[in-house]
Tab-separated table of C-alpha atoms in Angstrom:
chain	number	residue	atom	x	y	z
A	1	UNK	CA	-4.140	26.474	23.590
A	2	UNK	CA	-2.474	24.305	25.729
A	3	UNK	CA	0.288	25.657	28.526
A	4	UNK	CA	3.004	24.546	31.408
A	5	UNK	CA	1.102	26.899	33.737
A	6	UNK	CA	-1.567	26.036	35.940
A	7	UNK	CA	-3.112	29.176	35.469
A	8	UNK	CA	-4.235	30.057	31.645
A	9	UNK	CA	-4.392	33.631	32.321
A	10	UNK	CA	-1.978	34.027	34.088
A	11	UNK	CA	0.219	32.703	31.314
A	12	UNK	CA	-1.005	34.105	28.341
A	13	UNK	CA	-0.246	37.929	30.541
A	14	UNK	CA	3.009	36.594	30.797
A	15	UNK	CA	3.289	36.176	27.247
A	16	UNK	CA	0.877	38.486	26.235
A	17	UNK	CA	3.183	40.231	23.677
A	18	UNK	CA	4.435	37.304	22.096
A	19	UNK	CA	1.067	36.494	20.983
A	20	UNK	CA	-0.030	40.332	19.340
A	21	UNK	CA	-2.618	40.760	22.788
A	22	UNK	CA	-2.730	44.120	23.481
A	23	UNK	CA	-5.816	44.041	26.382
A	24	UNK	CA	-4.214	44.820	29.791
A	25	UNK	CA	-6.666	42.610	31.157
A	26	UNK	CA	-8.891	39.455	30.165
A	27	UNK	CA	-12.210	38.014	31.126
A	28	UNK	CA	-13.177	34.282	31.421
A	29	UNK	CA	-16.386	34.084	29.215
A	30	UNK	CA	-18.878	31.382	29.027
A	31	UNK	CA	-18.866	30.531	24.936
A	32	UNK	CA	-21.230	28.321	22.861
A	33	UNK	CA	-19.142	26.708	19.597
A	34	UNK	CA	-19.421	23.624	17.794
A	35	UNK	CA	-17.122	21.330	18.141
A	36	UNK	CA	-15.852	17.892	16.540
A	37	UNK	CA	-16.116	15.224	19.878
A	38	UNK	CA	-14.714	12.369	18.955
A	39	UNK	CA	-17.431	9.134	19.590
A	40	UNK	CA	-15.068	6.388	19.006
A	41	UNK	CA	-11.274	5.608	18.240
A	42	UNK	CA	-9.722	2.857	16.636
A	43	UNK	CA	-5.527	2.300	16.441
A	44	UNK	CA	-3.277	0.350	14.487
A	45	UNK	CA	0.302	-0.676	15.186
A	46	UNK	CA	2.714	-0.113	13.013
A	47	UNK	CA	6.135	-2.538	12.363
A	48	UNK	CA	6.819	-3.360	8.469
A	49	UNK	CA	9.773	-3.393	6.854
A	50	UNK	CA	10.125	-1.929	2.812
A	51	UNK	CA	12.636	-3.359	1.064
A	52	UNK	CA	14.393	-0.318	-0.992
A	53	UNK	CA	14.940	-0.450	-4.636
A	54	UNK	CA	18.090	-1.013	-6.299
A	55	UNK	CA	20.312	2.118	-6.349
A	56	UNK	CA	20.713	1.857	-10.087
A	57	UNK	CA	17.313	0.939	-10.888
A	58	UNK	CA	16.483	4.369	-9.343
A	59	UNK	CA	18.478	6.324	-10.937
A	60	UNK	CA	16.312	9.193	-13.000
A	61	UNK	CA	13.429	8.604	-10.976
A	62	UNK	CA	11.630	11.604	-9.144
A	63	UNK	CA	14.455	13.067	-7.100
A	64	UNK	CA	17.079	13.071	-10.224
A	65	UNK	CA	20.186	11.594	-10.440
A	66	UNK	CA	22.262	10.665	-7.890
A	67	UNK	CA	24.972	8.680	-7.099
A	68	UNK	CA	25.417	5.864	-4.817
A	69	UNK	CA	28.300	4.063	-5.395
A	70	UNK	CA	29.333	4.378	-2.292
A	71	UNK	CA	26.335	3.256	-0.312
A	72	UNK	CA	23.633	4.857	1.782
A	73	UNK	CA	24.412	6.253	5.509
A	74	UNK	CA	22.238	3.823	7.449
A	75	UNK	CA	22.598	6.413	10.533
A	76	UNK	CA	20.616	8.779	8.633
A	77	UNK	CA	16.617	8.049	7.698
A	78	UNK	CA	13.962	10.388	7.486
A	79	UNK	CA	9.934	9.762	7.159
A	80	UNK	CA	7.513	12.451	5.075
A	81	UNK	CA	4.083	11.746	4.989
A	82	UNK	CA	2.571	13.126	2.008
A	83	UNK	CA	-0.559	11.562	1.772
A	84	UNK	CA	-3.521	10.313	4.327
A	85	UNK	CA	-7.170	9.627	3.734
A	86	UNK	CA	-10.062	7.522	5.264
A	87	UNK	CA	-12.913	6.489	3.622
A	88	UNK	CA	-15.800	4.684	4.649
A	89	UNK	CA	-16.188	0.882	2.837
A	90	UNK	CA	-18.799	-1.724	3.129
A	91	UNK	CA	-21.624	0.279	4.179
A	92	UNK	CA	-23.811	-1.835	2.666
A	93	UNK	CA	-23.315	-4.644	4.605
A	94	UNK	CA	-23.504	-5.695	8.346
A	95	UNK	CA	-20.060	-4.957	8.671
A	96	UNK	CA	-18.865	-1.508	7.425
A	97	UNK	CA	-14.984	0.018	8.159
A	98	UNK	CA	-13.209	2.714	7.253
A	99	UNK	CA	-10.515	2.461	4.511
A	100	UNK	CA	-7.154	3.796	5.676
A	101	UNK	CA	-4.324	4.973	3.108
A	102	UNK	CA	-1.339	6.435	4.068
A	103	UNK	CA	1.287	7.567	1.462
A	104	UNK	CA	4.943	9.074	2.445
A	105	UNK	CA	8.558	9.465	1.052
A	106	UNK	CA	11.349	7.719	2.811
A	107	UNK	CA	14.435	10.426	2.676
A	108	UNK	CA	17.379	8.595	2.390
A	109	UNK	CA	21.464	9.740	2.539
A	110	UNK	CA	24.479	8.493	0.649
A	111	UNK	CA	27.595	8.253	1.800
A	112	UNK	CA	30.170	10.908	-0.103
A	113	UNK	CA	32.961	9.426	-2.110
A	114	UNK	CA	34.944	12.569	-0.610
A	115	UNK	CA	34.713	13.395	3.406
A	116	UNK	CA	34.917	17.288	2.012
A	117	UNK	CA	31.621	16.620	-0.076
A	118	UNK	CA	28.638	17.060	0.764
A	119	UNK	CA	26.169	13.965	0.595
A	120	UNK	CA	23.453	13.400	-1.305
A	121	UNK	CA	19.844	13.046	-0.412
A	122	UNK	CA	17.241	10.868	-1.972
A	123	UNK	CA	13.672	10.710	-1.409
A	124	UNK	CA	11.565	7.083	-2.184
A	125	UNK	CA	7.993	7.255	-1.820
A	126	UNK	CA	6.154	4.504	-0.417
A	127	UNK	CA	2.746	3.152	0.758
A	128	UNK	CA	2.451	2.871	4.292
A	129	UNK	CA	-0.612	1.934	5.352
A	130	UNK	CA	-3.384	0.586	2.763
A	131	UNK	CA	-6.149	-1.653	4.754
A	132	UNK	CA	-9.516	-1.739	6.563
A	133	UNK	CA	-10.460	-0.719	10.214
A	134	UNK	CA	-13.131	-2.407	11.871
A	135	UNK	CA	-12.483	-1.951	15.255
A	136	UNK	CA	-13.306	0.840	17.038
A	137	UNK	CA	-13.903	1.825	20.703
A	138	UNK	CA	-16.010	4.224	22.253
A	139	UNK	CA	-14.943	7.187	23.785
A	140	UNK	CA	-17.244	7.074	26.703
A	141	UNK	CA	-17.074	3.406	27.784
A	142	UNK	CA	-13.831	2.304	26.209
A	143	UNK	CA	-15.375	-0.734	25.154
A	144	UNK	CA	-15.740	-2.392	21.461
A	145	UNK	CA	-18.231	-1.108	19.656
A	146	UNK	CA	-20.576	-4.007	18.455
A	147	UNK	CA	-21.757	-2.945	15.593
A	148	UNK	CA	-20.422	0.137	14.189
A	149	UNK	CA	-23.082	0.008	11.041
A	150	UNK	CA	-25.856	1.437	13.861
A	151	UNK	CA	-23.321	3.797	15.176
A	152	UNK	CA	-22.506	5.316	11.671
A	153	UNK	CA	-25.790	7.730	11.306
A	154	UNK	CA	-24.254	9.832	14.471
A	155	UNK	CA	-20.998	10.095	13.014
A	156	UNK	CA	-20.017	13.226	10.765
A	157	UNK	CA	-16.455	12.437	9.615
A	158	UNK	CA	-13.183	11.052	10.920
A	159	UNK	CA	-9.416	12.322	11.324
A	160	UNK	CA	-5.961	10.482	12.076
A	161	UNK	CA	-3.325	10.722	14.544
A	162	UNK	CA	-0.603	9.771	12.647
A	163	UNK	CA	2.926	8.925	14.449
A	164	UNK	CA	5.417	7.136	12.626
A	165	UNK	CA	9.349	6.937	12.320
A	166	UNK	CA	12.082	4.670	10.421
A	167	UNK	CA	15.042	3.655	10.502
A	168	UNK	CA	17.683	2.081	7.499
A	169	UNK	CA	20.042	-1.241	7.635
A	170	UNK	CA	21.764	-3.463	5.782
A	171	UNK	CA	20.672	-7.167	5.955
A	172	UNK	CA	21.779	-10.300	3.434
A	173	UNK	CA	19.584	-11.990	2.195
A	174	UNK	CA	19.849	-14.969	0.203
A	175	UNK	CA	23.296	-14.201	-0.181
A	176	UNK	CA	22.817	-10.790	-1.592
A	177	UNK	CA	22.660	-7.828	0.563
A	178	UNK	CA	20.641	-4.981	0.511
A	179	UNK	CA	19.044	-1.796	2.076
A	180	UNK	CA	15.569	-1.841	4.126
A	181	UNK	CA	13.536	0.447	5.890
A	182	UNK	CA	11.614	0.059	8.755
A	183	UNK	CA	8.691	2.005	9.475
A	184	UNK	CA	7.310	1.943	13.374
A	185	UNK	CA	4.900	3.394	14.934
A	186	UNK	CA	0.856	4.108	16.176
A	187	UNK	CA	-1.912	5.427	13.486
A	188	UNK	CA	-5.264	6.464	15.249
A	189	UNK	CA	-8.225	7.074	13.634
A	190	UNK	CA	-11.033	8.691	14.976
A	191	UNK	CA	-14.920	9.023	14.369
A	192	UNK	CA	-16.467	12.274	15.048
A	193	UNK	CA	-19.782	14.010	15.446
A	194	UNK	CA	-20.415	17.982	15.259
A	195	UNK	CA	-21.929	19.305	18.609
A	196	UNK	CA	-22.737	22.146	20.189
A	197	UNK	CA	-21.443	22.995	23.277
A	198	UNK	CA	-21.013	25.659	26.137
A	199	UNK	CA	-17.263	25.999	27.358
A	200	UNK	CA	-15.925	28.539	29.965
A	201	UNK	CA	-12.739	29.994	27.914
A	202	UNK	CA	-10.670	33.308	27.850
A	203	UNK	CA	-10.984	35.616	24.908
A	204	UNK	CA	-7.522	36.866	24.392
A	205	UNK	CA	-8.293	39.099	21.079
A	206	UNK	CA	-11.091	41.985	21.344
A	207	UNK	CA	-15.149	40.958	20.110
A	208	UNK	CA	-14.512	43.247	17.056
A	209	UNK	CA	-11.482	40.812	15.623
A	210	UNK	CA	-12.358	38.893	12.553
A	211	UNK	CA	-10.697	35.381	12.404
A	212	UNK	CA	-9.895	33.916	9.470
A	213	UNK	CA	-8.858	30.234	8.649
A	214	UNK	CA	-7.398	28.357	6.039
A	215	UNK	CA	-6.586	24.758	5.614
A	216	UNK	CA	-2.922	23.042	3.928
A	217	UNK	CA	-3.074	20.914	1.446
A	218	UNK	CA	-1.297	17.597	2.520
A	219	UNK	CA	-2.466	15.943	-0.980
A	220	UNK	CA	1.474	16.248	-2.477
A	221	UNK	CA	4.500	14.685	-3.780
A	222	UNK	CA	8.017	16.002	-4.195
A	223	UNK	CA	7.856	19.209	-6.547
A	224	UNK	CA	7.830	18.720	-10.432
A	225	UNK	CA	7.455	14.874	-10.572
A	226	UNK	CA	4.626	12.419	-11.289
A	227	UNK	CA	5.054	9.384	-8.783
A	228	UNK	CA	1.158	8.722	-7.904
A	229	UNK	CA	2.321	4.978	-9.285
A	230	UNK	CA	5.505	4.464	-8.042
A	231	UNK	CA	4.813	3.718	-4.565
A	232	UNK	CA	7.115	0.773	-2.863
A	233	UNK	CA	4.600	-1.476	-1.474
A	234	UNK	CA	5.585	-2.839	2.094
A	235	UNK	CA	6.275	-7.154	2.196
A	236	UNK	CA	5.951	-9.499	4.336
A	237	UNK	CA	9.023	-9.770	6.978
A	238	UNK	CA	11.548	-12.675	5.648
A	239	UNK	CA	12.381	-15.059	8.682
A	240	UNK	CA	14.986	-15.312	10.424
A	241	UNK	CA	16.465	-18.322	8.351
A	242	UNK	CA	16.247	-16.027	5.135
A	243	UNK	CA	17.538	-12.898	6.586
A	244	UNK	CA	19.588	-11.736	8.762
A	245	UNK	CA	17.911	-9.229	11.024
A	246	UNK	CA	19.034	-7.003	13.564
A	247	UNK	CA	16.079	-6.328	15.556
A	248	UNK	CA	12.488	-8.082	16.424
A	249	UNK	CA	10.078	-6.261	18.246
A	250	UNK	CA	7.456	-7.426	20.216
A	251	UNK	CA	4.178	-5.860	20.957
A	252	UNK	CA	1.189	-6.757	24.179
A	253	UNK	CA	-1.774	-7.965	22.348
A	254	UNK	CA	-4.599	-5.258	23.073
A	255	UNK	CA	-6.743	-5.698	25.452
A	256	UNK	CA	-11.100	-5.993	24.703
A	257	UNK	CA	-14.296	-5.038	26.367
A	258	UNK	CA	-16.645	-7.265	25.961
């Protein structure tokens, strides 16, 4: 749990009925758990652009019918991510990685033919992220790690950090114009190991409470529909003498230990 206050206990008193405690007091108890620490992380900017698919070509897709006549609302743009998994690749070789694939739907907004309408709401799935991280960095030095195929045998399993957002304009390109998203952001991914460890913690529920947890399932698309293959893949960026853009964003090359 993490808090404003510099003082835990003193907080979670303060709050005490908020969060079902009904001990008048608490003690600070020295606790051995296991734990996931994280060896080594590994990040990946984020700046593509997705080129969205012809209003009438999308018609009777996933989301149903809807009309856009009248255009999208490029003020409005929404990011859902439905789907995230990491898998390890190459492991056979000097070189191994882990595969990262990131799935999401792209909520878009029409504009209403009638002010005293409501708009309609339209969600596109796309592919994200698809691709191969080789670079990680420990935890403990902050360095590269050299060879992550001798580091593997410590690991137990991985997780992402996944913090993304987009936004929708209108370009013209090649005299035509039409609607793109782009999708900015950080995904981390991190390698940990299961250890056991003594922490000094406060026990704010009584020795005789039985805990129970469950996991979501974040393994979905949008209810009733079948769109495991309809994914928009992300392109390359046009240039500037193709397109006209309205933003370029520039990112500090990371630094390396060596």
């Amino acid at each position: 749990m993490a808090c404003q206050s510099n003082n835990s206990k003193d907080f979670i008193m303060e709050n005490k009925q908020k969060f079902g405690i009904t001990d008048c007091s608490l003690s600070t108890e020295w606790l051995d758990i296991c734990a996931k620490n994280v060896r080594f992380i590994a990040s990946r900017r984020i700046d593509e652009t997705i080129t969205l698919p012809s209003m009438s070509t999308f018609i009777n897709s996933c989301t149903g019918l809807v009309d856009t006549a009248t255009g999208l609302d490029t003020k409005f743009a929404s990011l859902r991510i439905t789907h995230a998994q990491e898998e390890l690749v190459d492991c056979d070789t000097d070189n191994p990685g882990v595969k990262v694939t990131i799935r999401g739907q792209i909520i878009v907004r029409t504009n209403p033919r009638n002010p005293h309408c409501p708009p309609s709401y339209m969600a596109i799935p796309v592919e994200l992220v698809s691709e191969v991280i080789y670079d990680f960095y420990s935890t403990s030095t902050g360095c590269r790690v050299r060879c992550l195929k001798n580091e593997l045998p410590m690991i137990d399993g991985s997780c992402m950090v996944i913090n993304l957002n987009c936004r929708i304009y209108k370009e013209v390109c090649q005299g035509r114009s039409r609607y793109v998203a782009q999708v900015q952001g950080t995904v981390i991914d991190k390698l940990w190991k299961n250890e056991n460890i003594w922490v000094e913690g406060i026990r704010p529920y009584s020795k005789s409470s039985i805990t129970v947890c469950d996991t979501f399932s974040r393994d979905f698309c949008s209810a009733g529909c079948a769109c495991d293959d309809d994914y928009v893949k992300m392109e390359a960026k046009p240039t500037v003498n193709d397109c006209q853009k309205s933003q370029n964003d520039n990112y500090d090359d990371m630094c390396d230990c060596e």
